[in-house]
XYZ file of C-alpha atoms in Angstrom:
593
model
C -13.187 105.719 74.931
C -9.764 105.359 76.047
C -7.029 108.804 76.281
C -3.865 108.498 74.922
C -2.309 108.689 78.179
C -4.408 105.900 79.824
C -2.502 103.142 78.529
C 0.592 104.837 80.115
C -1.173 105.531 83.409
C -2.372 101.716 83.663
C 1.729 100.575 82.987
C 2.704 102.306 85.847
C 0.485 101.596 87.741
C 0.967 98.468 87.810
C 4.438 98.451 87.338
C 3.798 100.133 90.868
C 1.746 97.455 92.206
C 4.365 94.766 91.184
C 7.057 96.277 92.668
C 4.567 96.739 96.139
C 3.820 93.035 95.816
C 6.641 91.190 94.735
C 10.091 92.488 96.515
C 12.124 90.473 94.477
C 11.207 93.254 91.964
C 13.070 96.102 94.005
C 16.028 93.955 92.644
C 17.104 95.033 89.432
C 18.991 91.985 88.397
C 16.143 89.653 89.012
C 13.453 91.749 87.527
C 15.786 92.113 84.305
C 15.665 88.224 84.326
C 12.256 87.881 84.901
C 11.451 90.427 82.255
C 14.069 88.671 79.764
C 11.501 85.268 80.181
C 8.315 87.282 79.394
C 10.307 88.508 76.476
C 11.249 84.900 75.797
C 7.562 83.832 75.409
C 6.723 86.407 73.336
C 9.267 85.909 70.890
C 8.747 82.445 70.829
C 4.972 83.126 70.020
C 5.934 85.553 67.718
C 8.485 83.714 65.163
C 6.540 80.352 65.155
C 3.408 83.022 64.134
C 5.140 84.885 61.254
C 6.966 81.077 59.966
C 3.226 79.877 59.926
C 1.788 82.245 58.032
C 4.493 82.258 55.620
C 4.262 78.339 55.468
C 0.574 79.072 54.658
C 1.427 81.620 52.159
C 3.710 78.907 50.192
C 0.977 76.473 50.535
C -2.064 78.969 49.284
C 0.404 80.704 46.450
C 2.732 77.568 44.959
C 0.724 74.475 46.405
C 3.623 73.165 48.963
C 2.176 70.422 50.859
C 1.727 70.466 54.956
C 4.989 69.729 56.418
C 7.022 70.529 53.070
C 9.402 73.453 52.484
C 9.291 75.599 49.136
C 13.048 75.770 48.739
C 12.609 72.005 48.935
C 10.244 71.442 45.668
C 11.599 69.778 43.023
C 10.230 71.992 40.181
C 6.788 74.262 40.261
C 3.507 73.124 40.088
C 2.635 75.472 37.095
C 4.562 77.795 35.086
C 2.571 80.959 35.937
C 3.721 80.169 39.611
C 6.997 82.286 38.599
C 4.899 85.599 38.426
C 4.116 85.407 42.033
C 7.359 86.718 43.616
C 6.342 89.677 40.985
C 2.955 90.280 42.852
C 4.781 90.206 46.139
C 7.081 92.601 44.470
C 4.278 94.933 43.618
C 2.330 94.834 46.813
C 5.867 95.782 48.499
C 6.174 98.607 46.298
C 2.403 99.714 47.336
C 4.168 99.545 50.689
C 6.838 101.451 50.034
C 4.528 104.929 48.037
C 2.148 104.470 51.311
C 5.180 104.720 53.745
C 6.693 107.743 51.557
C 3.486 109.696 51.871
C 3.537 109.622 55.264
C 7.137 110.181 55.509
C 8.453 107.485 57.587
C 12.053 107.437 58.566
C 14.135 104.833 57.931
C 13.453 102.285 60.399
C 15.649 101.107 62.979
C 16.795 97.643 63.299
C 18.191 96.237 66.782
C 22.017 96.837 66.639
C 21.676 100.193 66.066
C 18.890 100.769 68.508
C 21.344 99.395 70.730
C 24.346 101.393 69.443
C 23.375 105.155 69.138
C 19.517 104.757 71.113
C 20.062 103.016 74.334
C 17.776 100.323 72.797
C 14.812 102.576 71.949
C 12.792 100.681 69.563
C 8.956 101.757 67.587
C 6.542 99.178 67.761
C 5.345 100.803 64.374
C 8.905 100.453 62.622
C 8.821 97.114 64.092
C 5.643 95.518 62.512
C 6.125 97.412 58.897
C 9.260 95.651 58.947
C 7.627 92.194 59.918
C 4.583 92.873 57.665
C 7.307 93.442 54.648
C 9.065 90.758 55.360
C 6.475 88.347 55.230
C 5.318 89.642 52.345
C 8.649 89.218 50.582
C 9.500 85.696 51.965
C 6.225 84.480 51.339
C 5.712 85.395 47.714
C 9.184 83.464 47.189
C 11.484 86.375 47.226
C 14.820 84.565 48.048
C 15.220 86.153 51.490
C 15.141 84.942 55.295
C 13.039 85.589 57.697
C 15.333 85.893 60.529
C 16.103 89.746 60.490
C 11.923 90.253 60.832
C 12.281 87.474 63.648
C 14.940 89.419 65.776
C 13.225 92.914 64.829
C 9.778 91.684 66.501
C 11.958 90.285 69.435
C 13.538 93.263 70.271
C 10.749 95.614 69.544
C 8.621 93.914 72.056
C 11.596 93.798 74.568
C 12.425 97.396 73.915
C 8.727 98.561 74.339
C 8.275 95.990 77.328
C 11.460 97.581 79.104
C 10.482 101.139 78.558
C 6.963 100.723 80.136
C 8.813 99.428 83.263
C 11.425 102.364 83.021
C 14.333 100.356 83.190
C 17.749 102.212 83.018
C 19.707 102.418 79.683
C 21.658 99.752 80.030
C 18.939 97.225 81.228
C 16.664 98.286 78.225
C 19.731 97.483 75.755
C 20.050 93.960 77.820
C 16.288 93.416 77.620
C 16.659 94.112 73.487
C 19.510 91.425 73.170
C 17.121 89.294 75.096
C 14.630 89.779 72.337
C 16.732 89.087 69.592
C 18.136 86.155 71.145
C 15.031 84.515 71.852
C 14.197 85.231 68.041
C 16.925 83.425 66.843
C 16.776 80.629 69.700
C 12.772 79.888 68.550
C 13.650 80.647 64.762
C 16.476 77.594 65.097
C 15.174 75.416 68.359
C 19.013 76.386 69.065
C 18.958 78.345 72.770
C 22.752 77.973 73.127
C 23.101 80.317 69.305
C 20.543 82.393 70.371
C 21.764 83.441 73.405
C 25.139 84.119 71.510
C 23.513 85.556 68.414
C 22.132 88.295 71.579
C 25.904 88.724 73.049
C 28.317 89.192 70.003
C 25.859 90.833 67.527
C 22.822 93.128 69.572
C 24.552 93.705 73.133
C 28.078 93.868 71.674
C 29.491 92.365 75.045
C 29.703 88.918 76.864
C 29.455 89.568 80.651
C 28.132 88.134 83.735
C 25.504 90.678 83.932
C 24.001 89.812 81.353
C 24.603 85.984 80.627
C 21.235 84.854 83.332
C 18.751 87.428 81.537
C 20.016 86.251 77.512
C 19.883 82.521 78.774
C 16.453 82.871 80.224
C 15.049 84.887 77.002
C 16.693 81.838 74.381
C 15.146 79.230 76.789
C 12.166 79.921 77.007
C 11.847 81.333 73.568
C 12.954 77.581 72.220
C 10.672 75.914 74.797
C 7.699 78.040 73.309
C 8.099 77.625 70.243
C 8.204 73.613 70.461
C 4.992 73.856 72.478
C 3.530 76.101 69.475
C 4.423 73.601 67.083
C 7.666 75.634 65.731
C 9.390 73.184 63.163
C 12.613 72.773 64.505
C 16.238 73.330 62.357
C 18.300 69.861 63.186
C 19.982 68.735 60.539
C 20.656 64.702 60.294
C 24.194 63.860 59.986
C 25.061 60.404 60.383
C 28.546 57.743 59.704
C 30.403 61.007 59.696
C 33.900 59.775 58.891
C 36.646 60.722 62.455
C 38.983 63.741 61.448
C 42.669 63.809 61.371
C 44.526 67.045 62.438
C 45.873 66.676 58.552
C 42.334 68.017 57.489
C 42.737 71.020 59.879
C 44.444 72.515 57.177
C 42.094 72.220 54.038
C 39.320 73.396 56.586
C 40.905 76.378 57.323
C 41.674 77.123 53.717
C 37.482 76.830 53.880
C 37.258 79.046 56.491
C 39.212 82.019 54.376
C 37.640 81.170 51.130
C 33.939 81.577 53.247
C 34.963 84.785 54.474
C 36.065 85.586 51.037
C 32.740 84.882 49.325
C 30.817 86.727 52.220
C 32.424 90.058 51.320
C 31.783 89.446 47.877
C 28.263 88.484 48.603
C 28.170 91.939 50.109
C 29.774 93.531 47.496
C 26.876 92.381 44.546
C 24.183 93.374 46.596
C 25.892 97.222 46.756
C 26.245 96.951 43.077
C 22.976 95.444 42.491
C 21.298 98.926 44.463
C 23.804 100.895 42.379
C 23.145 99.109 39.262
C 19.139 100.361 39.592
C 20.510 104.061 40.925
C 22.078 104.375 37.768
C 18.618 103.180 35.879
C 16.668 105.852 37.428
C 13.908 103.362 38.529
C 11.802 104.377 41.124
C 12.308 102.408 44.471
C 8.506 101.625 44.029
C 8.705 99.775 40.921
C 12.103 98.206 41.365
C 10.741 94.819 43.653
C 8.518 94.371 40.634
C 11.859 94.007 38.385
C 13.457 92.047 41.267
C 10.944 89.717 41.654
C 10.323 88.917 37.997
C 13.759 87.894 37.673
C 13.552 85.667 40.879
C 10.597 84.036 39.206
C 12.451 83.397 36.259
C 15.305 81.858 38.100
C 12.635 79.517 40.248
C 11.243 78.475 37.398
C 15.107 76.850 36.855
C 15.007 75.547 40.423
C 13.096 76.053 43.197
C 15.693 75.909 45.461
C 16.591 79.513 44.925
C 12.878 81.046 46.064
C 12.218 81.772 49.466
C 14.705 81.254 52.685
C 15.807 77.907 51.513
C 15.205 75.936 54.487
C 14.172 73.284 52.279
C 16.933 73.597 50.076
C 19.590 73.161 52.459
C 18.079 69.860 54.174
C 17.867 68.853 50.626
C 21.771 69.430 49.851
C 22.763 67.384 53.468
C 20.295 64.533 52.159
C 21.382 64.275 48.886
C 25.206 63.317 47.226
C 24.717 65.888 43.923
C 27.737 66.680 41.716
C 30.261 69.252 41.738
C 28.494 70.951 38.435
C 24.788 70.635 40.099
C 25.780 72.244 43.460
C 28.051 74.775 41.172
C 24.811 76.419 39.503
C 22.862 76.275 42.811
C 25.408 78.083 44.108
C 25.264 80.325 41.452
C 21.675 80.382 40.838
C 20.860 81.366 44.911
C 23.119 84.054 44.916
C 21.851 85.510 41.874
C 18.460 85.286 43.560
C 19.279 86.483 46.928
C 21.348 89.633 45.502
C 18.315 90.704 43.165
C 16.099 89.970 45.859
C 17.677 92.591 48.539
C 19.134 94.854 45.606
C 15.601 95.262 44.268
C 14.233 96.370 47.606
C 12.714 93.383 49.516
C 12.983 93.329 52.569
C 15.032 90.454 54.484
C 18.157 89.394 55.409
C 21.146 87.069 54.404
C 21.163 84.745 57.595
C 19.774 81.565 56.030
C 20.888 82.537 52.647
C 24.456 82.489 53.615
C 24.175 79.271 55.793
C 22.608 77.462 52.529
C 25.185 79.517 50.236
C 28.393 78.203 52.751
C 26.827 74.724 52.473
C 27.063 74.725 48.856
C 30.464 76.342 49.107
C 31.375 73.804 51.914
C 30.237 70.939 49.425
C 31.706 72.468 46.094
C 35.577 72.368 48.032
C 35.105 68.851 49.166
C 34.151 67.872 45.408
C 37.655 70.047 43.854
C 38.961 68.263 46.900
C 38.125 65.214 45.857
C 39.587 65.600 42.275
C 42.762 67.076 43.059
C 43.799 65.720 46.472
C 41.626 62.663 46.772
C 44.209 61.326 50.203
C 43.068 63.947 52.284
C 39.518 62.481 52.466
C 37.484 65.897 52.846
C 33.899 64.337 53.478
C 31.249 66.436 51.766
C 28.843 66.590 54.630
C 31.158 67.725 57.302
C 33.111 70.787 54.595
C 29.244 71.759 53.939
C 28.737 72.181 57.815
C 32.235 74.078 58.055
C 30.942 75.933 55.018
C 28.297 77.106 55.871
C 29.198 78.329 59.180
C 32.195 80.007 57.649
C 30.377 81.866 55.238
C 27.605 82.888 57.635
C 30.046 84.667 60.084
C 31.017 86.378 57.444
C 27.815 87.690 56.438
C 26.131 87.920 59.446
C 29.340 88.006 62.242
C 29.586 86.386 65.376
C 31.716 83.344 65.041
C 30.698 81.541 68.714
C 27.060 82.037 67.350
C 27.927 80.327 64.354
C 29.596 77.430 66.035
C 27.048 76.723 68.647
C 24.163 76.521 65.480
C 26.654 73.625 64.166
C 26.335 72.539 67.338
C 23.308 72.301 68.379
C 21.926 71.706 64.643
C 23.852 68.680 64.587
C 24.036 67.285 67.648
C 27.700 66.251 66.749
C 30.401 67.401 69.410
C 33.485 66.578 67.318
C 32.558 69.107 64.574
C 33.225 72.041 67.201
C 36.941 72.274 67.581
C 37.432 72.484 63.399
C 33.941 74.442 62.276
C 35.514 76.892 65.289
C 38.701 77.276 63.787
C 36.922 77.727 60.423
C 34.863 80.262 61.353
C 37.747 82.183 63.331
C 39.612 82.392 60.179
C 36.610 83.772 58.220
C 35.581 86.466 60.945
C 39.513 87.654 61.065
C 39.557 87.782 57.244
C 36.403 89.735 56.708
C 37.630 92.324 59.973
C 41.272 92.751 58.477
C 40.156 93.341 54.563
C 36.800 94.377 54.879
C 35.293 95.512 58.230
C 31.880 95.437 57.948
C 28.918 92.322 58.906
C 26.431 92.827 56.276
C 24.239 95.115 58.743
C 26.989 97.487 59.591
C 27.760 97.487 56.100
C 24.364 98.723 55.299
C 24.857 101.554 57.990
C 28.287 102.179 55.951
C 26.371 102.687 52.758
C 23.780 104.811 54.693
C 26.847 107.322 56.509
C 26.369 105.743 59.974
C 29.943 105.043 61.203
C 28.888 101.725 63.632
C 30.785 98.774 63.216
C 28.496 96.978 65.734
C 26.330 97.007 68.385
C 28.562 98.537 71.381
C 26.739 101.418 72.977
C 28.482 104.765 71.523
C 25.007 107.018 71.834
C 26.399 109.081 74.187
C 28.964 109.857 71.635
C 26.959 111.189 69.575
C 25.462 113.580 72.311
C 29.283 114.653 73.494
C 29.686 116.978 70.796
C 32.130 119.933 69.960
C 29.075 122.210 70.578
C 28.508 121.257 74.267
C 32.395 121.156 75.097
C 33.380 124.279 73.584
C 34.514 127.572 75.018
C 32.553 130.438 73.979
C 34.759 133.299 76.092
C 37.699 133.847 73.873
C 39.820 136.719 72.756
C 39.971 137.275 69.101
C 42.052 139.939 67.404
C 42.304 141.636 63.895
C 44.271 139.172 61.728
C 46.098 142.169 60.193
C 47.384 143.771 63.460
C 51.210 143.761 63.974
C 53.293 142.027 66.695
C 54.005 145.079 68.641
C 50.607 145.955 68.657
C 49.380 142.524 69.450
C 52.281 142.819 72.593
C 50.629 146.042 73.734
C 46.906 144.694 73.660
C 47.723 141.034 75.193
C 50.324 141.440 77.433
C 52.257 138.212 78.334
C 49.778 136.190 81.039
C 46.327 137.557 80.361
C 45.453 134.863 78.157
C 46.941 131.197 76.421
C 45.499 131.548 73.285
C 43.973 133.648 70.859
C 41.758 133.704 67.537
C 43.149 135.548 64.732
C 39.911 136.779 62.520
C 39.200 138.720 59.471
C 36.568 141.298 59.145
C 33.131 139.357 59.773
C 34.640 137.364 62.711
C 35.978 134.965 59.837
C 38.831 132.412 60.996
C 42.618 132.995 60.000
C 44.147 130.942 62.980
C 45.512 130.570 66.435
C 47.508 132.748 68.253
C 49.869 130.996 71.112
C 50.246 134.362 73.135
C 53.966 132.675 74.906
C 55.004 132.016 71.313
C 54.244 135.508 69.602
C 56.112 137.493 73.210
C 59.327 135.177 72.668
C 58.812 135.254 68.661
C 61.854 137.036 67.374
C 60.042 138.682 63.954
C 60.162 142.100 63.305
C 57.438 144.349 64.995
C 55.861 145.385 62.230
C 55.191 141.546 60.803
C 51.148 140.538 61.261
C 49.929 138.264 63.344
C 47.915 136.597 60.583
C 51.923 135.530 59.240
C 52.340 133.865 62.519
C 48.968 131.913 63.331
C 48.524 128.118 63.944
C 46.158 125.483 62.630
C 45.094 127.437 59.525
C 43.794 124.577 57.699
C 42.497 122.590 61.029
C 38.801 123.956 62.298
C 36.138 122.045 64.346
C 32.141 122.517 63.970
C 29.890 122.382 66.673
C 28.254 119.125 65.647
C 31.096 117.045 65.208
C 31.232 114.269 67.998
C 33.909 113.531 70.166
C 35.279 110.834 68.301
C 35.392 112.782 65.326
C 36.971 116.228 66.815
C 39.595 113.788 68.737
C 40.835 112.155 64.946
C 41.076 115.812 63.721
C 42.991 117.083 66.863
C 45.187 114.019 65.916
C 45.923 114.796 62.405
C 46.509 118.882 63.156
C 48.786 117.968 65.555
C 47.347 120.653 67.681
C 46.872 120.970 71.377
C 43.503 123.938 70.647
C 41.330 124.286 67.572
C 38.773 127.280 66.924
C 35.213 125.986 66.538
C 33.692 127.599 63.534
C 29.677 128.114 62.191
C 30.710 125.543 59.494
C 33.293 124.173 56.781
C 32.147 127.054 54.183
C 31.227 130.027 56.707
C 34.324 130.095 59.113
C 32.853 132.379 61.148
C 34.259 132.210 65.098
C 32.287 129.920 67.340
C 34.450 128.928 70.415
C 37.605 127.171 70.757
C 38.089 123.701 72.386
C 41.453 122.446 73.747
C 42.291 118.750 73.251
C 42.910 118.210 77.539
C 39.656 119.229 77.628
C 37.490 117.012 74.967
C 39.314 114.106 76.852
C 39.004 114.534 80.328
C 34.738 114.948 79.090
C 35.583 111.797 77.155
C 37.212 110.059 80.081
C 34.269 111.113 82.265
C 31.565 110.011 79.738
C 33.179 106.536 79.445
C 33.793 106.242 83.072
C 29.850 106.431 83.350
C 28.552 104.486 80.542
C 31.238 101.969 82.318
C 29.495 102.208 85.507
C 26.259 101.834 84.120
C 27.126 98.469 82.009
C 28.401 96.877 85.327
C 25.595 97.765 87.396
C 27.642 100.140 89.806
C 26.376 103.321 91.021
């Protein structure tokens, strides 16, 4: 029987032989890109594995046919098929009493591995959240797949890089590679893969990084066609040549995308809330969730699952304004429940078949109340659902390269671009969050992406402070305080109560000019009353408060109830540590040193 430590032993050992076999490996660039292919097979295996078993849930649980899609149907089979996104529901909440009892953390997805870990993934995190997924997408919970897609990615990369000890940066490099090749095999799309991996998990475009992303997305999308992974194209055809006078109206699409992604956003929150306020246990509330997604399949299919279907439905078909109105509707009624009930998912393809329908609901008001401008449906439900996907999901060079590459059509690029722009600046400027940084909002994470600021979090008042400082009795006078700290002996000092509990700072230069009466306390003269730090504040955090104090040194106290004297931390000092810390998490991301 095998220790726990063999498998550990055999990875570096061979990890030993490679690197005494193959020199190449002694360089660290072109063992990164050699690593980032292996990743890019695996995650090509990997997403056309978990899209076939979910294709052969759909055809074992509602009867769709080989080769069909379940967003696609037309109507279910049976009536009593509308109960199955409740099973699913139930078996998730199994899921979730079996995780509680063990007390698993909250698992952690790949931007904020990649933000506050140095890419440190768990394998176990990783395949609950793929197992969960699977199960929600493939009862007909109306949720994609891709967020379980770029979790396996990266949690193999991130597991792959570790055994090899790469440094920090390269393991954050090798998770981008991950979820790029995810994304690239999810979409047969290498080009939105790659840039899925830059703007959204690495947080940086840079040369360093461009050969090891590109060889993941590759060779990710070349596996998964040899697998048999069904690829995304959609068929556009007769597409009508546009005139810079339609720049406009697209643009308008653009802000009304962004617009409907925040809001999108917004009804999940209140969804959660919504079940907060009932007191339902989170056990029991997929079970509510999913009844009311069966109810709404049972209305249209199109609503249940991903929607894959659904969308190459809406770009093969010319339905009315009021038909794709209560899709619309319908699927975002579906999708909301669906995440605000507790599956688990994400709103990629949601939002791309949501900013189609949006896309083709503005080209029919179009049509009606500026026929001239000649909006074709097809091409606002491309710009649409790009739009309205950057919004959700961020990353507006990702988003234009899946128009791109999903249909083949060059000319689209320049306005779906501008579109897309428009969205990504509205949703920044008014709202701030992607929806995954807005779930680390509601959670009390501050990351807005995927930029490494982990060694923020280590840099904290704690570690910087000073713990050899004067303090005096609050209640002693100015001549006294003359006598016992004469002018020179010290810069500062900590005016305290009895119990070593805070009353201010004391500038010694100020209180030796200070032309009060002798007999005045010190206490009446001391700084920063209001303005304390605690040792676990970051550095980021105790720089905003030296900001709004105004103050050059603040006293470091237990915490914000018990002010009893800590240390005291100058603001020259928490910069030139901040300076220093950025210089070397520079130097690490370019490769120097």
């Amino acid at each position: 029987m095998l220790s726990r430590n063999q498998p550990q032993v055999y990875a570096r050992r061979l990890r030993a032989v490679l690197l005494r076999s193959i020199p190449l490996l002694e360089a660290r660039g072109i063992a990164v890109v050699m690593l980032a292919g292996v990743v890019g097979v695996m995650a090509g295996i990997l997403v056309t594995a978990m899209s076939q078993i979910v294709q052969d849930l759909h055809g074992l649980l509602f009867g769709v046919q080989p080769g069909g899609r379940l967003s696609g149907m037309f109507s279910l089979a049976n009536p009593m098929q509308a109960l199955i996104p409740a099973i699913g529901g139930i078996l998730l909440g199994l899921s979730v009493i079996w995780l509680r009892k063990r007390r698993f953390r909250t698992p952690v997805d790949p931007i904020e591995a990649n933000a506050l870990y140095g890419g440190r993934m768990s394998l176990t995190d990783t395949f609950i959240i793929v197992c969960q997924t699977m199960i929600s997408s493939g009862f007909g919970a109306s949720v994609g797949l891709e967020a379980g897609y770029t979790q396996v990615g990266s949690g193999v990369a991130s597991r792959l890089a570790r055994v090899f000890k790469l440094r920090r940066n390269d393991v954050r490099i090798l998770v981008g590679c991950g979820a790029a090749g995810a994304i690239a095999a999810a979409f047969d799309a290498p080009l939105t893969g790659a840039f899925y991996g830059f703007e959204l998990v690495i947080g940086i475009y840079s040369v360093a990084n461009v050969a090891p992303v590109m060889t993941a997305a590759i060779s990710a999308s070349l596996t998964a066609e040899m697998f048999g992974g069904v690829p995304f194209p959609l068929e556009l055809s007769g597409l009508p040549q546009l005139t810079p006078s339609q720049y406009v109206p697209f643009l308008l699409l653009g802000l009304l995308g962004g617009a409907a992604s925040i809001a999108i956003m917004q009804l999940v929150t209140l969804i959660e809330r919504g079940f907060n306020r009932m007191s339902v246990d989170t056990s029991l509330r997929p079970l509510i969730g999913g009844v009311v997604v069966g109810l709404l399949g049972l209305i249209t299919p199109q609503v249940l699952s991903s929607g894959h279907g659904a969308l190459h439905r809406e770009f093969a078909m010319n339905y009315g304004l009021a038909v794709v109105a209560s899709v619309f509707v319908l699927k975002l009624a579906a999708s909301a429940i669906s995440l605000g009930s507790g599956f688990r998912g994400g709103l990629f393809f949601a939002s791309l078949f949501l900013g189609a329908l949006l896309g083709k609901a503005f080209a029919g008001v179009m049509a009606l109340v500026s026929p001239a401008t000649g909006i074709d449906p097809s091409v606002a439900a491309v710009v649409g659902m790009t739009s309205l996907a950057v919004g959700v999901v961020g990353g507006p060079l990702t988003m234009t390269f899946l128009a791109l590459e999903s249909t083949r059509d060059l000319t689209l690029t320049g306005v779906v671009l501008a579109a897309s722009i428009m969205a990504a600046i509205l949703v920044r400027e008014t709202f701030g969050y992607s929806f995954s940084t807005w779930r680390f909002h509601l959670r009390g994470e501050t990351i807005r992406s995927a930029h490494d600021v982990g060694w923020m979090r280590s840099l904290t008042v704690g570690s910087m402070m000073r713990k050899d400082i004067k303090t005096i009795d609050a209640a002693t006078t100015l001549a006294a305080f003359r006598e016992q700290i004469p002018l020179g002996s010290a810069q500062r000092v900590i005016a305290v109560d009895p119990g070593d509990q805070y009353v201010g700072v004391l500038i010694v230069a100020e209180l030796h000019s200070d032309p009060a009466g002798g007999e005045v306390p010190v206490r009446d003269l001391a700084q920063y009353k209001d303005a304390v730090l605690v040792p676990s504040m970051n550095v980021q955090t105790a720089a905003e408060t030296f900001q709004r104090a105004g103050a050059e040194e603040l006293a470091v106290v237990e915490d914000f109830t018990d002010h009893i004297v800590l240390g005291l931390l100058t603001e020259g000092h928490l910069m030139r540590r901040y300076a220093e810390e950025l210089e070397k998490a520079r130097r690490d991301l370019s490769g120097e040193g």
